[in-house]
Structures are given as structure tokens and as C-alpha cells.
XYZ file of N, CA and C in Angstrom:
861
model
N 57.699 -11.764 101.298
C 58.094 -12.650 102.395
C 56.861 -13.003 103.229
N 56.542 -14.302 103.293
C 55.427 -14.763 104.124
C 55.944 -14.997 105.532
N 55.278 -14.362 106.500
C 55.714 -14.427 107.900
C 54.577 -14.968 108.764
N 54.848 -15.081 110.051
C 53.813 -15.546 110.967
C 52.668 -14.567 111.096
N 52.926 -13.311 110.762
C 51.886 -12.273 110.848
C 51.081 -12.127 109.549
N 51.514 -12.804 108.494
C 50.883 -12.640 107.185
C 49.428 -13.098 107.210
N 48.542 -12.261 106.678
C 47.117 -12.601 106.607
C 46.820 -13.302 105.285
N 45.984 -14.313 105.375
C 45.698 -15.149 104.216
C 44.410 -14.744 103.505
N 44.496 -14.711 102.176
C 43.352 -14.494 101.300
C 43.402 -15.557 100.204
N 42.294 -15.722 99.467
C 42.322 -16.697 98.381
C 41.086 -16.634 97.514
N 41.040 -17.546 96.567
C 39.868 -17.688 95.698
C 39.504 -19.160 95.639
N 38.239 -19.469 95.941
C 37.791 -20.860 95.902
C 36.936 -21.122 94.666
N 37.165 -22.267 94.083
C 36.393 -22.692 92.922
C 36.747 -24.123 92.578
N 36.109 -24.653 91.519
C 36.404 -26.026 91.083
C 36.034 -26.168 89.613
N 37.019 -26.175 88.714
C 38.465 -26.080 88.956
C 38.866 -24.628 89.229
N 40.126 -24.419 89.606
C 40.557 -23.076 89.978
C 41.941 -22.706 89.432
N 42.652 -23.649 88.848
C 44.026 -23.383 88.397
C 44.096 -22.274 87.346
N 42.999 -22.072 86.591
C 42.983 -21.069 85.528
C 42.747 -19.652 86.046
N 42.372 -19.503 87.318
C 41.935 -18.206 87.839
C 43.024 -17.148 87.733
N 42.604 -15.944 87.361
C 43.513 -14.798 87.283
C 43.509 -13.978 88.571
N 42.646 -14.327 89.513
C 42.546 -13.552 90.752
C 43.864 -13.484 91.529
N 44.634 -14.591 91.649
C 45.911 -14.467 92.369
C 46.865 -13.465 91.720
N 46.862 -13.387 90.397
C 47.709 -12.419 89.696
C 47.292 -10.997 90.058
N 45.983 -10.723 89.958
C 45.465 -9.382 90.258
C 45.723 -8.994 91.708
N 45.348 -9.886 92.615
C 45.380 -9.545 94.031
C 46.807 -9.447 94.582
N 47.684 -10.370 94.189
C 49.058 -10.305 94.696
C 49.812 -9.106 94.140
N 49.494 -8.692 92.909
C 50.101 -7.473 92.367
C 49.679 -6.266 93.188
N 48.394 -6.219 93.549
C 47.889 -5.097 94.348
C 48.450 -5.127 95.768
N 48.573 -6.326 96.333
C 49.134 -6.470 97.687
C 50.572 -5.963 97.726
N 51.362 -6.378 96.740
C 52.778 -5.962 96.699
C 52.894 -4.449 96.532
N 52.083 -3.891 95.630
C 52.147 -2.452 95.377
C 51.752 -1.643 96.612
N 50.799 -2.167 97.383
C 50.330 -1.453 98.577
C 51.216 -1.701 99.796
N 52.152 -2.637 99.678
C 53.060 -2.931 100.787
C 52.360 -3.576 101.975
N 51.351 -4.410 101.699
C 50.568 -5.033 102.767
C 51.091 -6.428 103.102
N 50.878 -6.845 104.335
C 51.332 -8.159 104.806
C 50.207 -9.189 104.602
N 49.909 -9.437 103.348
C 48.888 -10.415 102.962
C 49.468 -11.318 101.880
N 48.849 -12.480 101.677
C 49.150 -13.346 100.545
C 47.836 -13.928 100.043
N 47.747 -14.141 98.728
C 46.491 -14.559 98.092
C 46.772 -15.814 97.276
N 46.026 -16.889 97.554
C 46.290 -18.181 96.925
C 45.023 -18.784 96.310
N 45.212 -19.788 95.454
C 44.085 -20.537 94.895
C 43.634 -21.605 95.881
N 42.325 -21.807 95.953
C 41.740 -22.763 96.894
C 40.830 -23.728 96.126
N 41.358 -24.880 95.680
C 40.510 -25.832 94.952
C 39.538 -26.539 95.906
N 38.236 -26.312 95.676
C 37.211 -26.877 96.568
C 36.142 -27.561 95.731
N 36.072 -28.906 95.743
C 34.995 -29.585 95.022
C 33.651 -29.283 95.681
N 32.560 -29.309 94.915
C 31.248 -28.921 95.448
C 30.846 -29.646 96.725
N 31.155 -30.931 96.797
C 30.721 -31.707 97.967
C 31.525 -31.380 99.225
N 32.597 -30.601 99.071
C 33.431 -30.236 100.220
C 33.261 -28.772 100.625
N 32.268 -28.088 100.054
C 32.133 -26.650 100.292
C 31.915 -26.332 101.763
N 31.001 -27.018 102.402
C 30.683 -26.735 103.815
C 31.928 -26.890 104.691
N 32.673 -27.977 104.456
C 33.887 -28.213 105.239
C 34.950 -27.154 104.937
N 35.049 -26.767 103.689
C 36.042 -25.770 103.300
C 35.776 -24.434 103.980
N 34.517 -23.998 103.997
C 34.176 -22.727 104.648
C 34.480 -22.793 106.142
N 34.140 -23.917 106.771
C 34.441 -24.075 108.202
C 35.944 -24.042 108.440
N 36.698 -24.662 107.541
C 38.154 -24.684 107.679
C 38.771 -23.312 107.518
N 38.303 -22.549 106.546
C 38.835 -21.196 106.325
C 38.495 -20.283 107.497
N 37.297 -20.480 108.042
C 36.911 -19.706 109.236
C 37.832 -20.071 110.411
N 38.048 -21.367 110.593
C 38.885 -21.825 111.706
C 40.332 -21.357 111.554
N 40.836 -21.318 110.319
C 42.218 -20.887 110.069
C 42.354 -19.368 109.995
N 41.243 -18.679 110.231
C 41.218 -17.215 110.296
C 41.693 -16.555 108.998
N 41.284 -17.148 107.863
C 41.495 -16.450 106.590
C 40.787 -15.111 106.662
N 41.452 -14.057 106.204
C 40.860 -12.719 106.267
C 39.699 -12.569 105.295
N 39.724 -13.368 104.236
C 38.646 -13.336 103.255
C 39.017 -14.149 102.040
N 38.065 -14.306 101.133
C 38.334 -15.024 99.904
C 37.290 -14.693 98.850
N 37.708 -14.850 97.616
C 36.773 -14.731 96.499
C 36.154 -16.087 96.203
N 35.028 -16.046 95.506
C 34.266 -17.256 95.209
C 33.933 -17.262 93.722
N 34.214 -18.368 93.067
C 33.862 -18.481 91.665
C 33.121 -19.792 91.412
N 32.866 -20.082 90.142
C 32.093 -21.266 89.750
C 32.716 -22.522 90.362
N 31.912 -23.434 90.958
C 30.445 -23.470 90.969
C 29.827 -23.069 92.307
N 30.507 -22.254 93.112
C 30.111 -22.040 94.504
C 29.364 -20.737 94.792
N 29.169 -19.882 93.790
C 28.658 -18.532 94.061
C 27.277 -18.519 94.721
N 26.436 -19.476 94.369
C 25.106 -19.543 94.987
C 25.137 -20.383 96.262
N 25.778 -21.547 96.181
C 25.750 -22.496 97.296
C 26.393 -21.950 98.560
N 27.390 -21.093 98.422
C 28.103 -20.610 99.609
C 27.236 -19.707 100.480
N 26.186 -19.147 99.918
C 25.358 -18.211 100.678
C 24.797 -18.855 101.945
N 24.481 -20.145 101.870
C 23.913 -20.848 103.022
C 24.933 -21.077 104.131
N 26.223 -20.920 103.823
C 27.272 -21.190 104.806
C 27.759 -19.926 105.511
N 27.197 -18.781 105.170
C 27.687 -17.504 105.703
C 26.793 -16.969 106.816
N 27.328 -16.061 107.608
C 26.565 -15.461 108.706
C 25.674 -14.333 108.212
N 26.147 -13.587 107.212
C 25.384 -12.481 106.641
C 25.658 -12.409 105.147
N 24.685 -11.854 104.413
C 24.861 -11.614 102.984
C 24.432 -10.183 102.701
N 25.326 -9.420 102.082
C 25.050 -8.040 101.708
C 23.821 -7.970 100.792
N 23.111 -6.833 100.823
C 21.867 -6.708 100.055
C 22.090 -6.901 98.558
N 23.166 -6.334 98.018
C 23.431 -6.505 96.587
C 23.578 -7.983 96.239
N 24.346 -8.711 97.031
C 24.549 -10.139 96.786
C 23.241 -10.912 96.922
N 22.420 -10.515 97.892
C 21.130 -11.199 98.088
C 20.239 -11.010 96.873
N 20.158 -9.796 96.356
C 19.301 -9.529 95.202
C 19.849 -10.208 93.951
N 21.163 -10.149 93.759
C 21.783 -10.808 92.605
C 21.635 -12.325 92.719
N 21.668 -12.817 93.955
C 21.523 -14.261 94.172
C 22.840 -14.999 94.088
N 23.949 -14.274 94.318
C 25.271 -14.896 94.234
C 26.276 -14.074 95.039
N 27.259 -14.774 95.599
C 28.351 -14.149 96.352
C 29.657 -14.430 95.630
N 30.487 -13.411 95.437
C 31.809 -13.641 94.859
C 32.931 -13.206 95.800
N 32.570 -12.648 96.975
C 33.560 -12.167 97.937
C 33.059 -12.449 99.353
N 33.924 -13.034 100.169
C 33.600 -13.289 101.580
C 34.636 -12.585 102.448
N 34.169 -11.837 103.445
C 35.061 -11.159 104.380
C 34.853 -11.741 105.773
N 35.976 -12.090 106.416
C 35.944 -12.652 107.760
C 36.318 -11.567 108.764
N 35.334 -11.147 109.538
C 35.579 -10.142 110.584
C 35.410 -10.813 111.942
N 36.533 -11.181 112.537
C 36.534 -11.835 113.865
C 35.640 -13.064 113.880
N 35.729 -13.871 112.831
C 34.971 -15.114 112.776
C 33.583 -14.983 112.199
N 33.155 -13.766 111.906
C 31.830 -13.509 111.331
C 31.981 -13.340 109.816
N 31.371 -14.235 109.054
C 31.539 -14.265 107.602
C 30.405 -13.532 106.892
N 30.768 -12.524 106.107
C 29.789 -11.752 105.344
C 30.087 -11.901 103.850
N 29.033 -12.169 103.067
C 29.166 -12.339 101.630
C 28.783 -11.076 100.874
N 29.541 -10.783 99.825
C 29.302 -9.621 98.969
C 29.327 -10.059 97.511
N 28.829 -9.186 96.636
C 28.996 -9.397 95.202
C 29.577 -8.123 94.601
N 30.816 -8.196 94.147
C 31.469 -7.025 93.564
C 31.417 -7.037 92.038
N 30.776 -8.052 91.450
C 30.691 -8.131 89.989
C 29.930 -6.939 89.397
N 28.867 -6.490 90.100
C 28.090 -5.365 89.564
C 28.918 -4.083 89.591
N 29.761 -3.918 90.630
C 30.661 -2.764 90.690
C 31.667 -2.849 89.551
N 32.224 -4.041 89.360
C 33.197 -4.236 88.295
C 32.620 -3.949 86.924
N 31.367 -4.337 86.694
C 30.736 -4.091 85.402
C 30.517 -2.600 85.165
N 30.104 -1.882 86.191
C 29.740 -0.480 86.021
C 30.948 0.448 85.871
N 32.079 0.114 86.463
C 33.244 1.014 86.433
C 33.687 1.394 85.018
N 33.837 0.432 84.088
C 34.259 0.821 82.738
C 33.261 1.738 82.033
N 31.980 1.589 82.330
C 30.980 2.488 81.744
C 31.227 3.919 82.217
N 31.467 4.072 83.531
C 31.733 5.406 84.081
C 33.009 5.989 83.481
N 34.040 5.145 83.335
C 35.304 5.616 82.759
C 35.132 6.024 81.299
N 34.180 5.400 80.630
C 33.899 5.737 79.235
C 33.011 6.979 79.118
N 32.450 7.400 80.269
C 31.566 8.564 80.265
C 30.132 8.244 79.923
N 29.757 6.947 80.050
C 28.388 6.538 79.715
C 27.574 6.375 80.996
N 26.462 7.097 81.100
C 25.536 6.937 82.218
C 24.300 6.177 81.736
N 23.964 5.043 82.381
C 22.790 4.279 81.960
C 21.455 4.938 82.332
N 21.492 5.985 83.146
C 20.255 6.573 83.653
C 19.326 6.976 82.505
N 18.121 6.382 82.521
C 17.103 6.697 81.533
C 17.376 6.161 80.140
N 18.418 5.350 79.967
C 18.815 4.883 78.645
C 18.236 3.498 78.345
N 18.143 3.187 77.060
C 17.723 1.860 76.604
C 18.947 0.936 76.584
N 18.864 -0.157 77.336
C 19.972 -1.103 77.417
C 19.507 -2.476 76.955
N 20.314 -3.132 76.131
C 19.991 -4.473 75.650
C 21.095 -5.429 76.074
N 20.694 -6.514 76.737
C 21.626 -7.558 77.159
C 21.412 -8.797 76.301
N 22.494 -9.375 75.840
C 22.459 -10.656 75.150
C 22.751 -11.735 76.179
N 21.777 -12.619 76.411
C 21.935 -13.664 77.413
C 21.233 -13.348 78.715
N 20.891 -14.410 79.440
C 20.203 -14.244 80.722
C 20.657 -15.316 81.713
N 21.945 -15.656 81.643
C 22.502 -16.652 82.550
C 23.010 -16.028 83.830
N 23.880 -16.762 84.529
C 24.387 -16.286 85.814
C 25.119 -14.968 85.723
N 25.896 -14.776 84.660
C 26.665 -13.537 84.519
C 25.763 -12.326 84.336
N 24.586 -12.542 83.757
C 23.678 -11.423 83.497
C 23.107 -10.824 84.777
N 23.040 -11.607 85.831
C 22.361 -11.161 87.047
C 23.038 -9.922 87.660
N 24.362 -9.971 87.800
C 25.076 -8.822 88.375
C 25.017 -7.624 87.441
N 25.050 -7.880 86.125
C 24.962 -6.804 85.142
C 23.605 -6.106 85.248
N 22.549 -6.898 85.314
C 21.192 -6.349 85.432
C 21.075 -5.479 86.687
N 21.566 -5.986 87.802
C 21.427 -5.243 89.054
C 22.239 -3.949 89.021
N 23.438 -3.999 88.460
C 24.228 -2.779 88.339
C 23.508 -1.725 87.518
N 22.881 -2.145 86.426
C 22.152 -1.223 85.550
C 20.887 -0.692 86.233
N 20.182 -1.548 86.948
C 18.973 -1.110 87.643
C 19.305 -0.107 88.743
N 20.390 -0.341 89.457
C 20.814 0.612 90.497
C 21.175 1.961 89.886
N 21.649 1.920 88.633
C 22.027 3.158 87.948
C 20.840 3.793 87.227
N 19.630 3.251 87.470
C 18.384 3.823 86.940
C 18.286 3.738 85.410
N 18.749 2.616 84.843
C 18.572 2.418 83.401
C 17.095 2.529 83.055
N 16.794 3.108 81.893
C 15.394 3.340 81.526
C 14.623 2.059 81.307
N 15.156 1.172 80.489
C 14.551 -0.135 80.254
C 15.647 -1.096 79.855
N 15.546 -2.332 80.350
C 16.495 -3.375 79.989
C 15.759 -4.416 79.154
N 16.318 -4.729 78.002
C 15.761 -5.767 77.134
C 16.736 -6.938 77.107
N 16.216 -8.123 77.377
C 17.031 -9.335 77.319
C 16.810 -10.005 75.977
N 17.854 -10.067 75.160
C 17.802 -10.792 73.901
C 18.383 -12.177 74.128
N 17.558 -13.208 73.957
C 17.957 -14.562 74.372
C 17.470 -15.614 73.374
N 18.004 -16.833 73.512
C 17.507 -17.940 72.687
C 16.466 -18.770 73.429
N 16.297 -18.537 74.742
C 15.296 -19.255 75.524
C 14.451 -18.246 76.317
N 13.435 -17.653 75.662
C 12.632 -16.614 76.331
C 11.902 -17.090 77.582
N 11.516 -18.356 77.633
C 10.788 -18.863 78.806
C 11.674 -18.803 80.047
N 12.907 -19.268 79.904
C 13.859 -19.215 81.019
C 14.166 -17.770 81.401
N 14.379 -16.929 80.399
C 14.717 -15.528 80.655
C 13.563 -14.775 81.309
N 12.331 -15.176 81.009
C 11.163 -14.507 81.586
C 11.155 -14.636 83.107
N 11.641 -15.760 83.617
C 11.703 -15.948 85.073
C 12.695 -14.973 85.694
N 13.824 -14.769 85.009
C 14.821 -13.810 85.488
C 14.252 -12.393 85.449
N 13.576 -12.059 84.365
C 12.984 -10.728 84.229
C 11.955 -10.473 85.326
N 11.158 -11.479 85.618
C 10.127 -11.337 86.657
C 10.773 -11.126 88.030
N 11.871 -11.814 88.264
C 12.568 -11.699 89.547
C 13.067 -10.275 89.795
N 13.538 -9.617 88.734
C 14.085 -8.270 88.872
C 13.049 -7.181 88.582
N 11.846 -7.557 88.167
C 10.839 -6.578 87.754
C 10.434 -5.579 88.841
N 10.501 -5.924 90.150
C 10.159 -4.903 91.155
C 11.105 -3.704 91.145
N 12.263 -3.854 90.533
C 13.277 -2.795 90.591
C 13.367 -1.966 89.309
N 12.696 -2.384 88.247
C 12.768 -1.633 87.002
C 12.101 -2.389 85.871
N 12.052 -1.758 84.705
C 11.365 -2.343 83.551
C 12.308 -3.269 82.777
N 11.882 -4.525 82.622
C 12.668 -5.511 81.889
C 11.750 -6.260 80.932
N 12.157 -6.379 79.676
C 11.396 -7.156 78.710
C 12.296 -8.226 78.102
N 11.671 -9.259 77.546
C 12.402 -10.385 76.968
C 11.998 -10.562 75.514
N 12.991 -10.692 74.637
C 12.748 -10.949 73.217
C 13.668 -12.071 72.737
N 13.156 -12.896 71.819
C 14.014 -13.915 71.207
C 14.987 -13.210 70.270
N 16.279 -13.529 70.408
C 17.268 -12.746 69.663
C 17.292 -13.010 68.158
N 16.475 -13.957 67.687
C 16.374 -14.173 66.242
C 15.055 -13.660 65.668
N 14.231 -13.038 66.512
C 12.961 -12.475 66.046
C 13.172 -11.086 65.442
N 12.292 -10.727 64.514
C 12.342 -9.402 63.910
C 12.151 -8.306 64.929
N 11.360 -8.589 65.974
C 11.110 -7.578 67.006
C 12.404 -7.202 67.731
N 13.287 -8.180 67.899
C 14.569 -7.894 68.553
C 15.448 -7.045 67.645
N 15.512 -7.390 66.382
C 16.309 -6.599 65.430
C 15.799 -5.165 65.368
N 14.483 -4.997 65.400
C 13.901 -3.654 65.368
C 14.242 -2.885 66.645
N 14.271 -3.602 67.770
C 14.570 -2.949 69.047
C 15.998 -2.401 69.073
N 16.909 -3.021 68.338
C 18.296 -2.547 68.320
C 18.397 -1.093 67.858
N 17.416 -0.657 67.102
C 17.430 0.712 66.569
C 17.317 1.769 67.664
N 16.802 1.391 68.851
C 16.669 2.363 69.947
C 17.633 2.073 71.097
N 18.501 1.091 70.906
C 19.412 0.669 71.972
C 20.600 1.630 72.125
N 20.840 2.079 73.363
C 21.981 2.952 73.651
C 23.211 2.158 74.084
N 22.975 1.008 74.693
C 24.063 0.160 75.186
C 23.713 -1.293 74.899
N 24.620 -2.003 74.216
C 24.430 -3.421 73.893
C 25.519 -4.221 74.600
N 25.115 -5.182 75.433
C 26.067 -5.927 76.260
C 25.961 -7.422 75.989
N 27.087 -8.072 75.707
C 27.113 -9.529 75.608
C 27.473 -10.120 76.962
N 26.538 -10.854 77.570
C 26.815 -11.526 78.836
C 26.940 -13.034 78.640
N 26.900 -13.500 77.382
C 27.049 -14.928 77.090
C 28.534 -15.275 76.960
N 28.874 -16.583 76.992
C 30.273 -16.982 76.747
C 30.597 -17.142 75.264
N 29.665 -16.798 74.387
C 29.888 -16.968 72.952
C 31.025 -16.063 72.467
N 32.055 -16.659 71.912
C 33.216 -15.916 71.444
C 34.410 -16.005 72.370
N 34.227 -16.655 73.523
C 35.331 -16.795 74.476
C 36.354 -17.806 73.961
N 37.634 -17.532 74.230
C 38.708 -18.446 73.863
C 38.451 -19.829 74.457
N 38.622 -20.946 73.720
C 39.204 -21.046 72.376
C 38.171 -20.973 71.235
N 36.888 -20.788 71.572
C 35.845 -20.795 70.536
C 35.595 -19.371 70.046
N 36.632 -18.775 69.464
C 36.617 -17.341 69.180
C 35.750 -16.954 67.986
N 35.253 -17.923 67.235
C 34.400 -17.597 66.089
C 32.948 -17.368 66.497
N 32.602 -17.722 67.728
C 31.217 -17.593 68.174
C 30.836 -16.169 68.503
N 29.552 -15.866 68.386
C 28.992 -14.592 68.845
C 27.470 -14.680 68.775
N 26.772 -13.917 69.604
C 25.311 -13.888 69.512
C 24.886 -13.234 68.203
N 23.666 -13.540 67.722
C 23.198 -12.944 66.470
C 22.820 -11.472 66.647
N 23.489 -10.611 65.895
C 23.211 -9.171 65.940
C 23.155 -8.639 64.512
N 22.067 -7.942 64.195
C 21.965 -7.277 62.893
C 22.561 -5.879 63.061
N 23.855 -5.750 62.723
C 24.558 -4.495 62.963
C 23.944 -3.337 62.185
N 23.324 -3.646 61.074
C 22.694 -2.580 60.272
C 21.524 -1.946 61.011
N 20.924 -2.695 61.943
C 19.777 -2.194 62.692
C 20.178 -1.462 63.972
N 21.377 -1.777 64.488
C 21.779 -1.197 65.768
C 21.970 0.314 65.649
N 21.440 1.036 66.633
C 21.569 2.488 66.699
C 23.028 2.895 66.506
N 23.264 3.852 65.636
C 24.628 4.210 65.244
C 25.481 4.673 66.425
N 24.860 5.316 67.411
C 25.620 5.847 68.551
C 25.734 4.846 69.701
N 25.223 3.625 69.519
C 25.214 2.648 70.611
C 26.632 2.251 71.021
N 26.833 2.136 72.337
C 28.077 1.624 72.903
C 27.940 0.105 73.019
N 28.990 -0.634 72.665
C 28.947 -2.103 72.671
C 29.972 -2.628 73.676
N 29.526 -3.528 74.556
C 30.308 -3.999 75.713
C 30.247 -5.522 75.733
N 31.401 -6.157 75.809
C 31.469 -7.620 75.938
C 32.171 -7.921 77.251
N 31.554 -8.712 78.137
C 32.184 -8.987 79.430
C 33.276 -10.056 79.324
N 33.443 -10.655 78.138
C 34.553 -11.587 77.896
C 35.867 -10.803 77.843
N 36.938 -11.415 78.382
C 38.252 -10.756 78.313
C 39.303 -11.623 77.612
N 38.938 -12.838 77.223
C 39.835 -13.667 76.420
C 39.068 -14.187 75.205
N 39.342 -13.707 73.999
C 40.387 -12.741 73.652
C 39.988 -11.316 74.041
N 40.951 -10.411 73.996
C 40.693 -9.016 74.364
C 39.683 -8.374 73.418
N 39.738 -8.748 72.151
C 38.755 -8.245 71.190
C 38.057 -9.435 70.555
N 36.863 -9.730 71.024
C 36.086 -10.850 70.505
C 35.564 -10.529 69.103
N 35.048 -11.546 68.445
C 34.425 -11.313 67.137
C 33.283 -10.307 67.274
N 32.520 -10.414 68.359
C 31.416 -9.499 68.647
C 31.906 -8.047 68.677
N 32.999 -7.801 69.403
C 33.538 -6.438 69.488
C 34.189 -6.004 68.176
N 34.852 -6.935 67.522
C 35.503 -6.609 66.254
C 34.480 -6.152 65.210
N 33.350 -6.879 65.141
C 32.309 -6.504 64.187
C 31.649 -5.184 64.584
N 31.458 -4.978 65.884
C 30.877 -3.716 66.358
C 31.777 -2.542 65.962
N 33.074 -2.723 66.169
C 34.033 -1.661 65.847
C 34.053 -1.385 64.340
N 33.956 -2.446 63.552
C 33.946 -2.293 62.100
C 32.722 -1.516 61.616
N 31.647 -1.556 62.417
C 30.423 -0.816 62.079
C 30.381 0.554 62.761
N 31.515 0.976 63.323
C 31.622 2.334 63.838
C 31.246 2.540 65.296
N 31.085 1.448 66.035
C 30.668 1.577 67.437
C 31.867 1.631 68.383
N 31.757 2.438 69.434
C 32.731 2.411 70.519
C 32.552 1.103 71.274
N 33.656 0.516 71.771
C 33.585 -0.797 72.412
C 34.287 -0.802 73.771
N 33.847 -1.750 74.624
C 34.476 -2.013 75.918
C 34.584 -3.527 76.057
N 35.758 -4.036 76.476
C 35.871 -5.481 76.712
C 35.799 -5.791 78.210
N 35.999 -7.054 78.568
C 35.767 -7.490 79.943
C 36.924 -7.298 80.895
N 38.065 -6.791 80.404
C 39.216 -6.618 81.296
C 38.903 -5.684 82.462
N 38.247 -4.576 82.158
C 37.937 -3.600 83.197
C 36.999 -4.150 84.255
N 36.028 -4.968 83.815
C 35.093 -5.580 84.770
C 35.827 -6.536 85.703
N 36.719 -7.367 85.128
C 37.468 -8.331 85.942
C 38.345 -7.609 86.959
N 39.097 -6.608 86.485
C 39.964 -5.865 87.394
C 39.148 -5.069 88.406
N 38.021 -4.516 87.975
C 37.190 -3.707 88.861
C 36.568 -4.503 89.983
N 36.076 -5.714 89.668
C 35.494 -6.525 90.742
C 36.580 -6.971 91.714
N 37.791 -7.221 91.172
C 38.903 -7.593 92.040
C 39.338 -6.451 92.933
N 39.342 -5.247 92.393
C 39.723 -4.071 93.182
C 38.713 -3.817 94.298
N 37.425 -3.991 93.995
C 36.389 -3.795 95.016
C 36.513 -4.847 96.120
N 36.838 -6.079 95.734
C 37.035 -7.139 96.726
C 38.260 -6.833 97.587
N 39.337 -6.366 96.958
C 40.566 -6.012 97.673
C 40.278 -4.975 98.755
N 39.488 -3.962 98.409
C 39.146 -2.911 99.376
C 38.343 -3.485 100.544
N 37.462 -4.431 100.255
C 36.692 -5.069 101.330
C 37.603 -5.901 102.233
N 38.553 -6.616 101.641
C 39.463 -7.448 102.421
C 40.371 -6.622 103.326
N 40.929 -5.545 102.771
C 42.048 -4.852 103.427
C 41.724 -3.458 103.959
N 40.636 -2.855 103.466
C 40.336 -1.476 103.822
C 41.173 -0.482 103.045
N 41.934 -0.960 102.069
C 42.821 -0.118 101.260
C 42.322 -0.101 99.814
N 42.293 1.088 99.206
C 41.933 1.190 97.793
C 43.157 0.833 96.950
N 43.061 -0.208 96.110
C 44.234 -0.643 95.349
C 44.473 0.220 94.118
N 45.621 -0.006 93.486
C 45.982 0.665 92.241
C 45.319 -0.093 91.097
N 44.191 0.417 90.620
C 43.412 -0.280 89.586
C 44.196 -0.379 88.278
N 44.906 0.675 87.918
C 45.688 0.651 86.677
C 46.747 -0.443 86.731
N 47.377 -0.609 87.890
C 48.380 -1.658 88.056
C 47.745 -3.043 87.930
N 46.558 -3.212 88.497
C 45.869 -4.497 88.413
C 45.532 -4.828 86.957
N 45.097 -3.829 86.195
C 44.811 -4.043 84.776
C 46.075 -4.418 84.016
N 47.181 -3.751 84.355
C 48.461 -4.046 83.700
C 48.894 -5.484 83.990
N 48.784 -5.900 85.244
C 49.151 -7.268 85.621
C 48.269 -8.280 84.893
N 46.991 -7.943 84.758
C 46.053 -8.818 84.047
C 46.467 -8.979 82.584
N 46.756 -7.860 81.921
C 47.120 -7.921 80.497
C 48.414 -8.706 80.292
N 49.384 -8.512 81.184
C 50.651 -9.239 81.068
C 50.437 -10.739 81.216
N 49.614 -11.134 82.181
C 49.359 -12.554 82.403
C 48.589 -13.163 81.239
N 47.602 -12.441 80.726
C 46.843 -12.941 79.580
C 47.758 -13.121 78.367
N 48.641 -12.165 78.132
C 49.569 -12.261 77.016
C 50.502 -13.454 77.183
N 50.965 -13.683 78.418
C 51.862 -14.805 78.688
C 51.152 -16.139 78.446
N 49.899 -16.240 78.893
C 49.139 -17.487 78.718
C 48.836 -17.760 77.249
N 48.513 -16.714 76.520
C 48.175 -16.899 75.112
C 49.413 -17.202 74.283
N 50.590 -16.856 74.836
C 51.827 -17.135 74.126
C 52.357 -18.541 74.374
N 51.726 -19.276 75.305
C 52.182 -20.630 75.629
C 51.907 -21.585 74.475
């Protein structure tokens, strides 16, 4: 029941109708018995400044931020948390008495499934496929966890080198072309292999980055941040070669749970959020 006392939350993006955040957040709100509601906020890029001013004026308690606003919104906020500043993107905004602070919970969301799996990146060799926007939060989460070395396997080493240089003050990062022999050889020492590219995402489920599974360290854990489909070709092939796997559902639910705690001060039921996510994904795929 929406009342005059109900506090408003939402997710802004363009487009936004596909977002799963309302499913996750409203399930958590209902379970916690809180007087909040969470809605989609379609905001075209040229209207971002006005939208932020409007949400501030309407006293929205907070909102999530997705493509294409994660970088641009930083200029419209009063403060930006250190993690978000280093990552260079905001995915969560909290309104405290008209003062807007930006956060990035993607790195928390990425790290949670690793901890649940019992994998500690500390001192370990980690290889990331891709060096786009999604990789930034992953890199920072791993660097904060004291990963031994991060290798970026990419198709554009020049572009990736700029990203590596940006994060180099915080840890060791190297860049290799993912079709070079040096990259295939490096897989032999990799403890964690992560796909941060959209290759293999629905509906283009046949795609995947190039990986020589015969070269990958036998004990390596394989992680794909994609959650549609639940088991990508990348994960399916990894599993067929005997590797433990993690998909992107936990990261999505984890970043949402961290945002929920920032909005409300309440720790949500993460298992319930994952359940709501799986049900919604199944319903959409059945359409």
C-alpha cells in the first residue's frame, strides 16, 4: 500500500524498461516490511541534470543508476564515495536531507559470490577478459582484496593499457592480446578467470571470448558476470573442462542488496532477492 508517508526509490537509465532492479528491490522492501516503493525512472541523457534536480526536489530517498548515466551523474552530486571515484562510475545515489552522495556497489556485488565460494583473491593470479566499463568495478574489488596480479586479456591492448595505467598505483596489472600465445601461456598460472565482456549474453548466446581451455590451470575458478542466460557458453565450456563456475546472478543481487542497505539502513534478505531474480528471469525467458 502506497501512502503519503511512503518513501520513494528508483532506478534511472535510458532505456530502463528491461531493468531487474525493481523486482529485486521491491521484493526486499516487502520482506523487510518497510514503507518504501521502488520504480523505474526513464531519463534520456540530455535530461539528466533536470532529472537529478527533480528527484532532489521531490525528496526521493535514493536511486540506482545504470547505462548511460553512471559516469555523467557524478558531476550532478554533492559528494562521491572513494570507491565510486576510483572506479569512475556511480550506480547508487543516497539523498540525506537534500545532500546527494554517489556510491558504487558493483565491486561489492562482484566480490560476494567469490567469498561465498570460499575463494580469496589475496596474492592470487587473476585474469579478466575485457577492459570495458564493467571491468572497472571488478578490477577495484580485486585490488582492494589484494589480488597478486591482474592480467587483462583483450582484443584492443592500446585501449586496455590506459585502464591498466589508471589502476596501476593500487596494484600490478598487465595487458595481453587474448589471441596471442603469451595470453594462452598465462592461463596456465591463472587462479581466477573472469569474463567482463557482453560476449555470450542473451540473445547472442553463441558468443564467448577466446579461451584455450587446455591451457587454463586445472584448479582455476571461472566467473562470468553475465546472468542471462544463467549458464553462458563460456561457463558451459569451463564446466565441461572440470572447472568450478560462478555466474552473474550473485553479483546483480549483491550490488542490489548493498544499495538497499545504503537506502534504508536495513540489511536485506539476499537469498530472497536471488530467488526473486531467478523467478523473473525464468518468466521473461518463457515469454
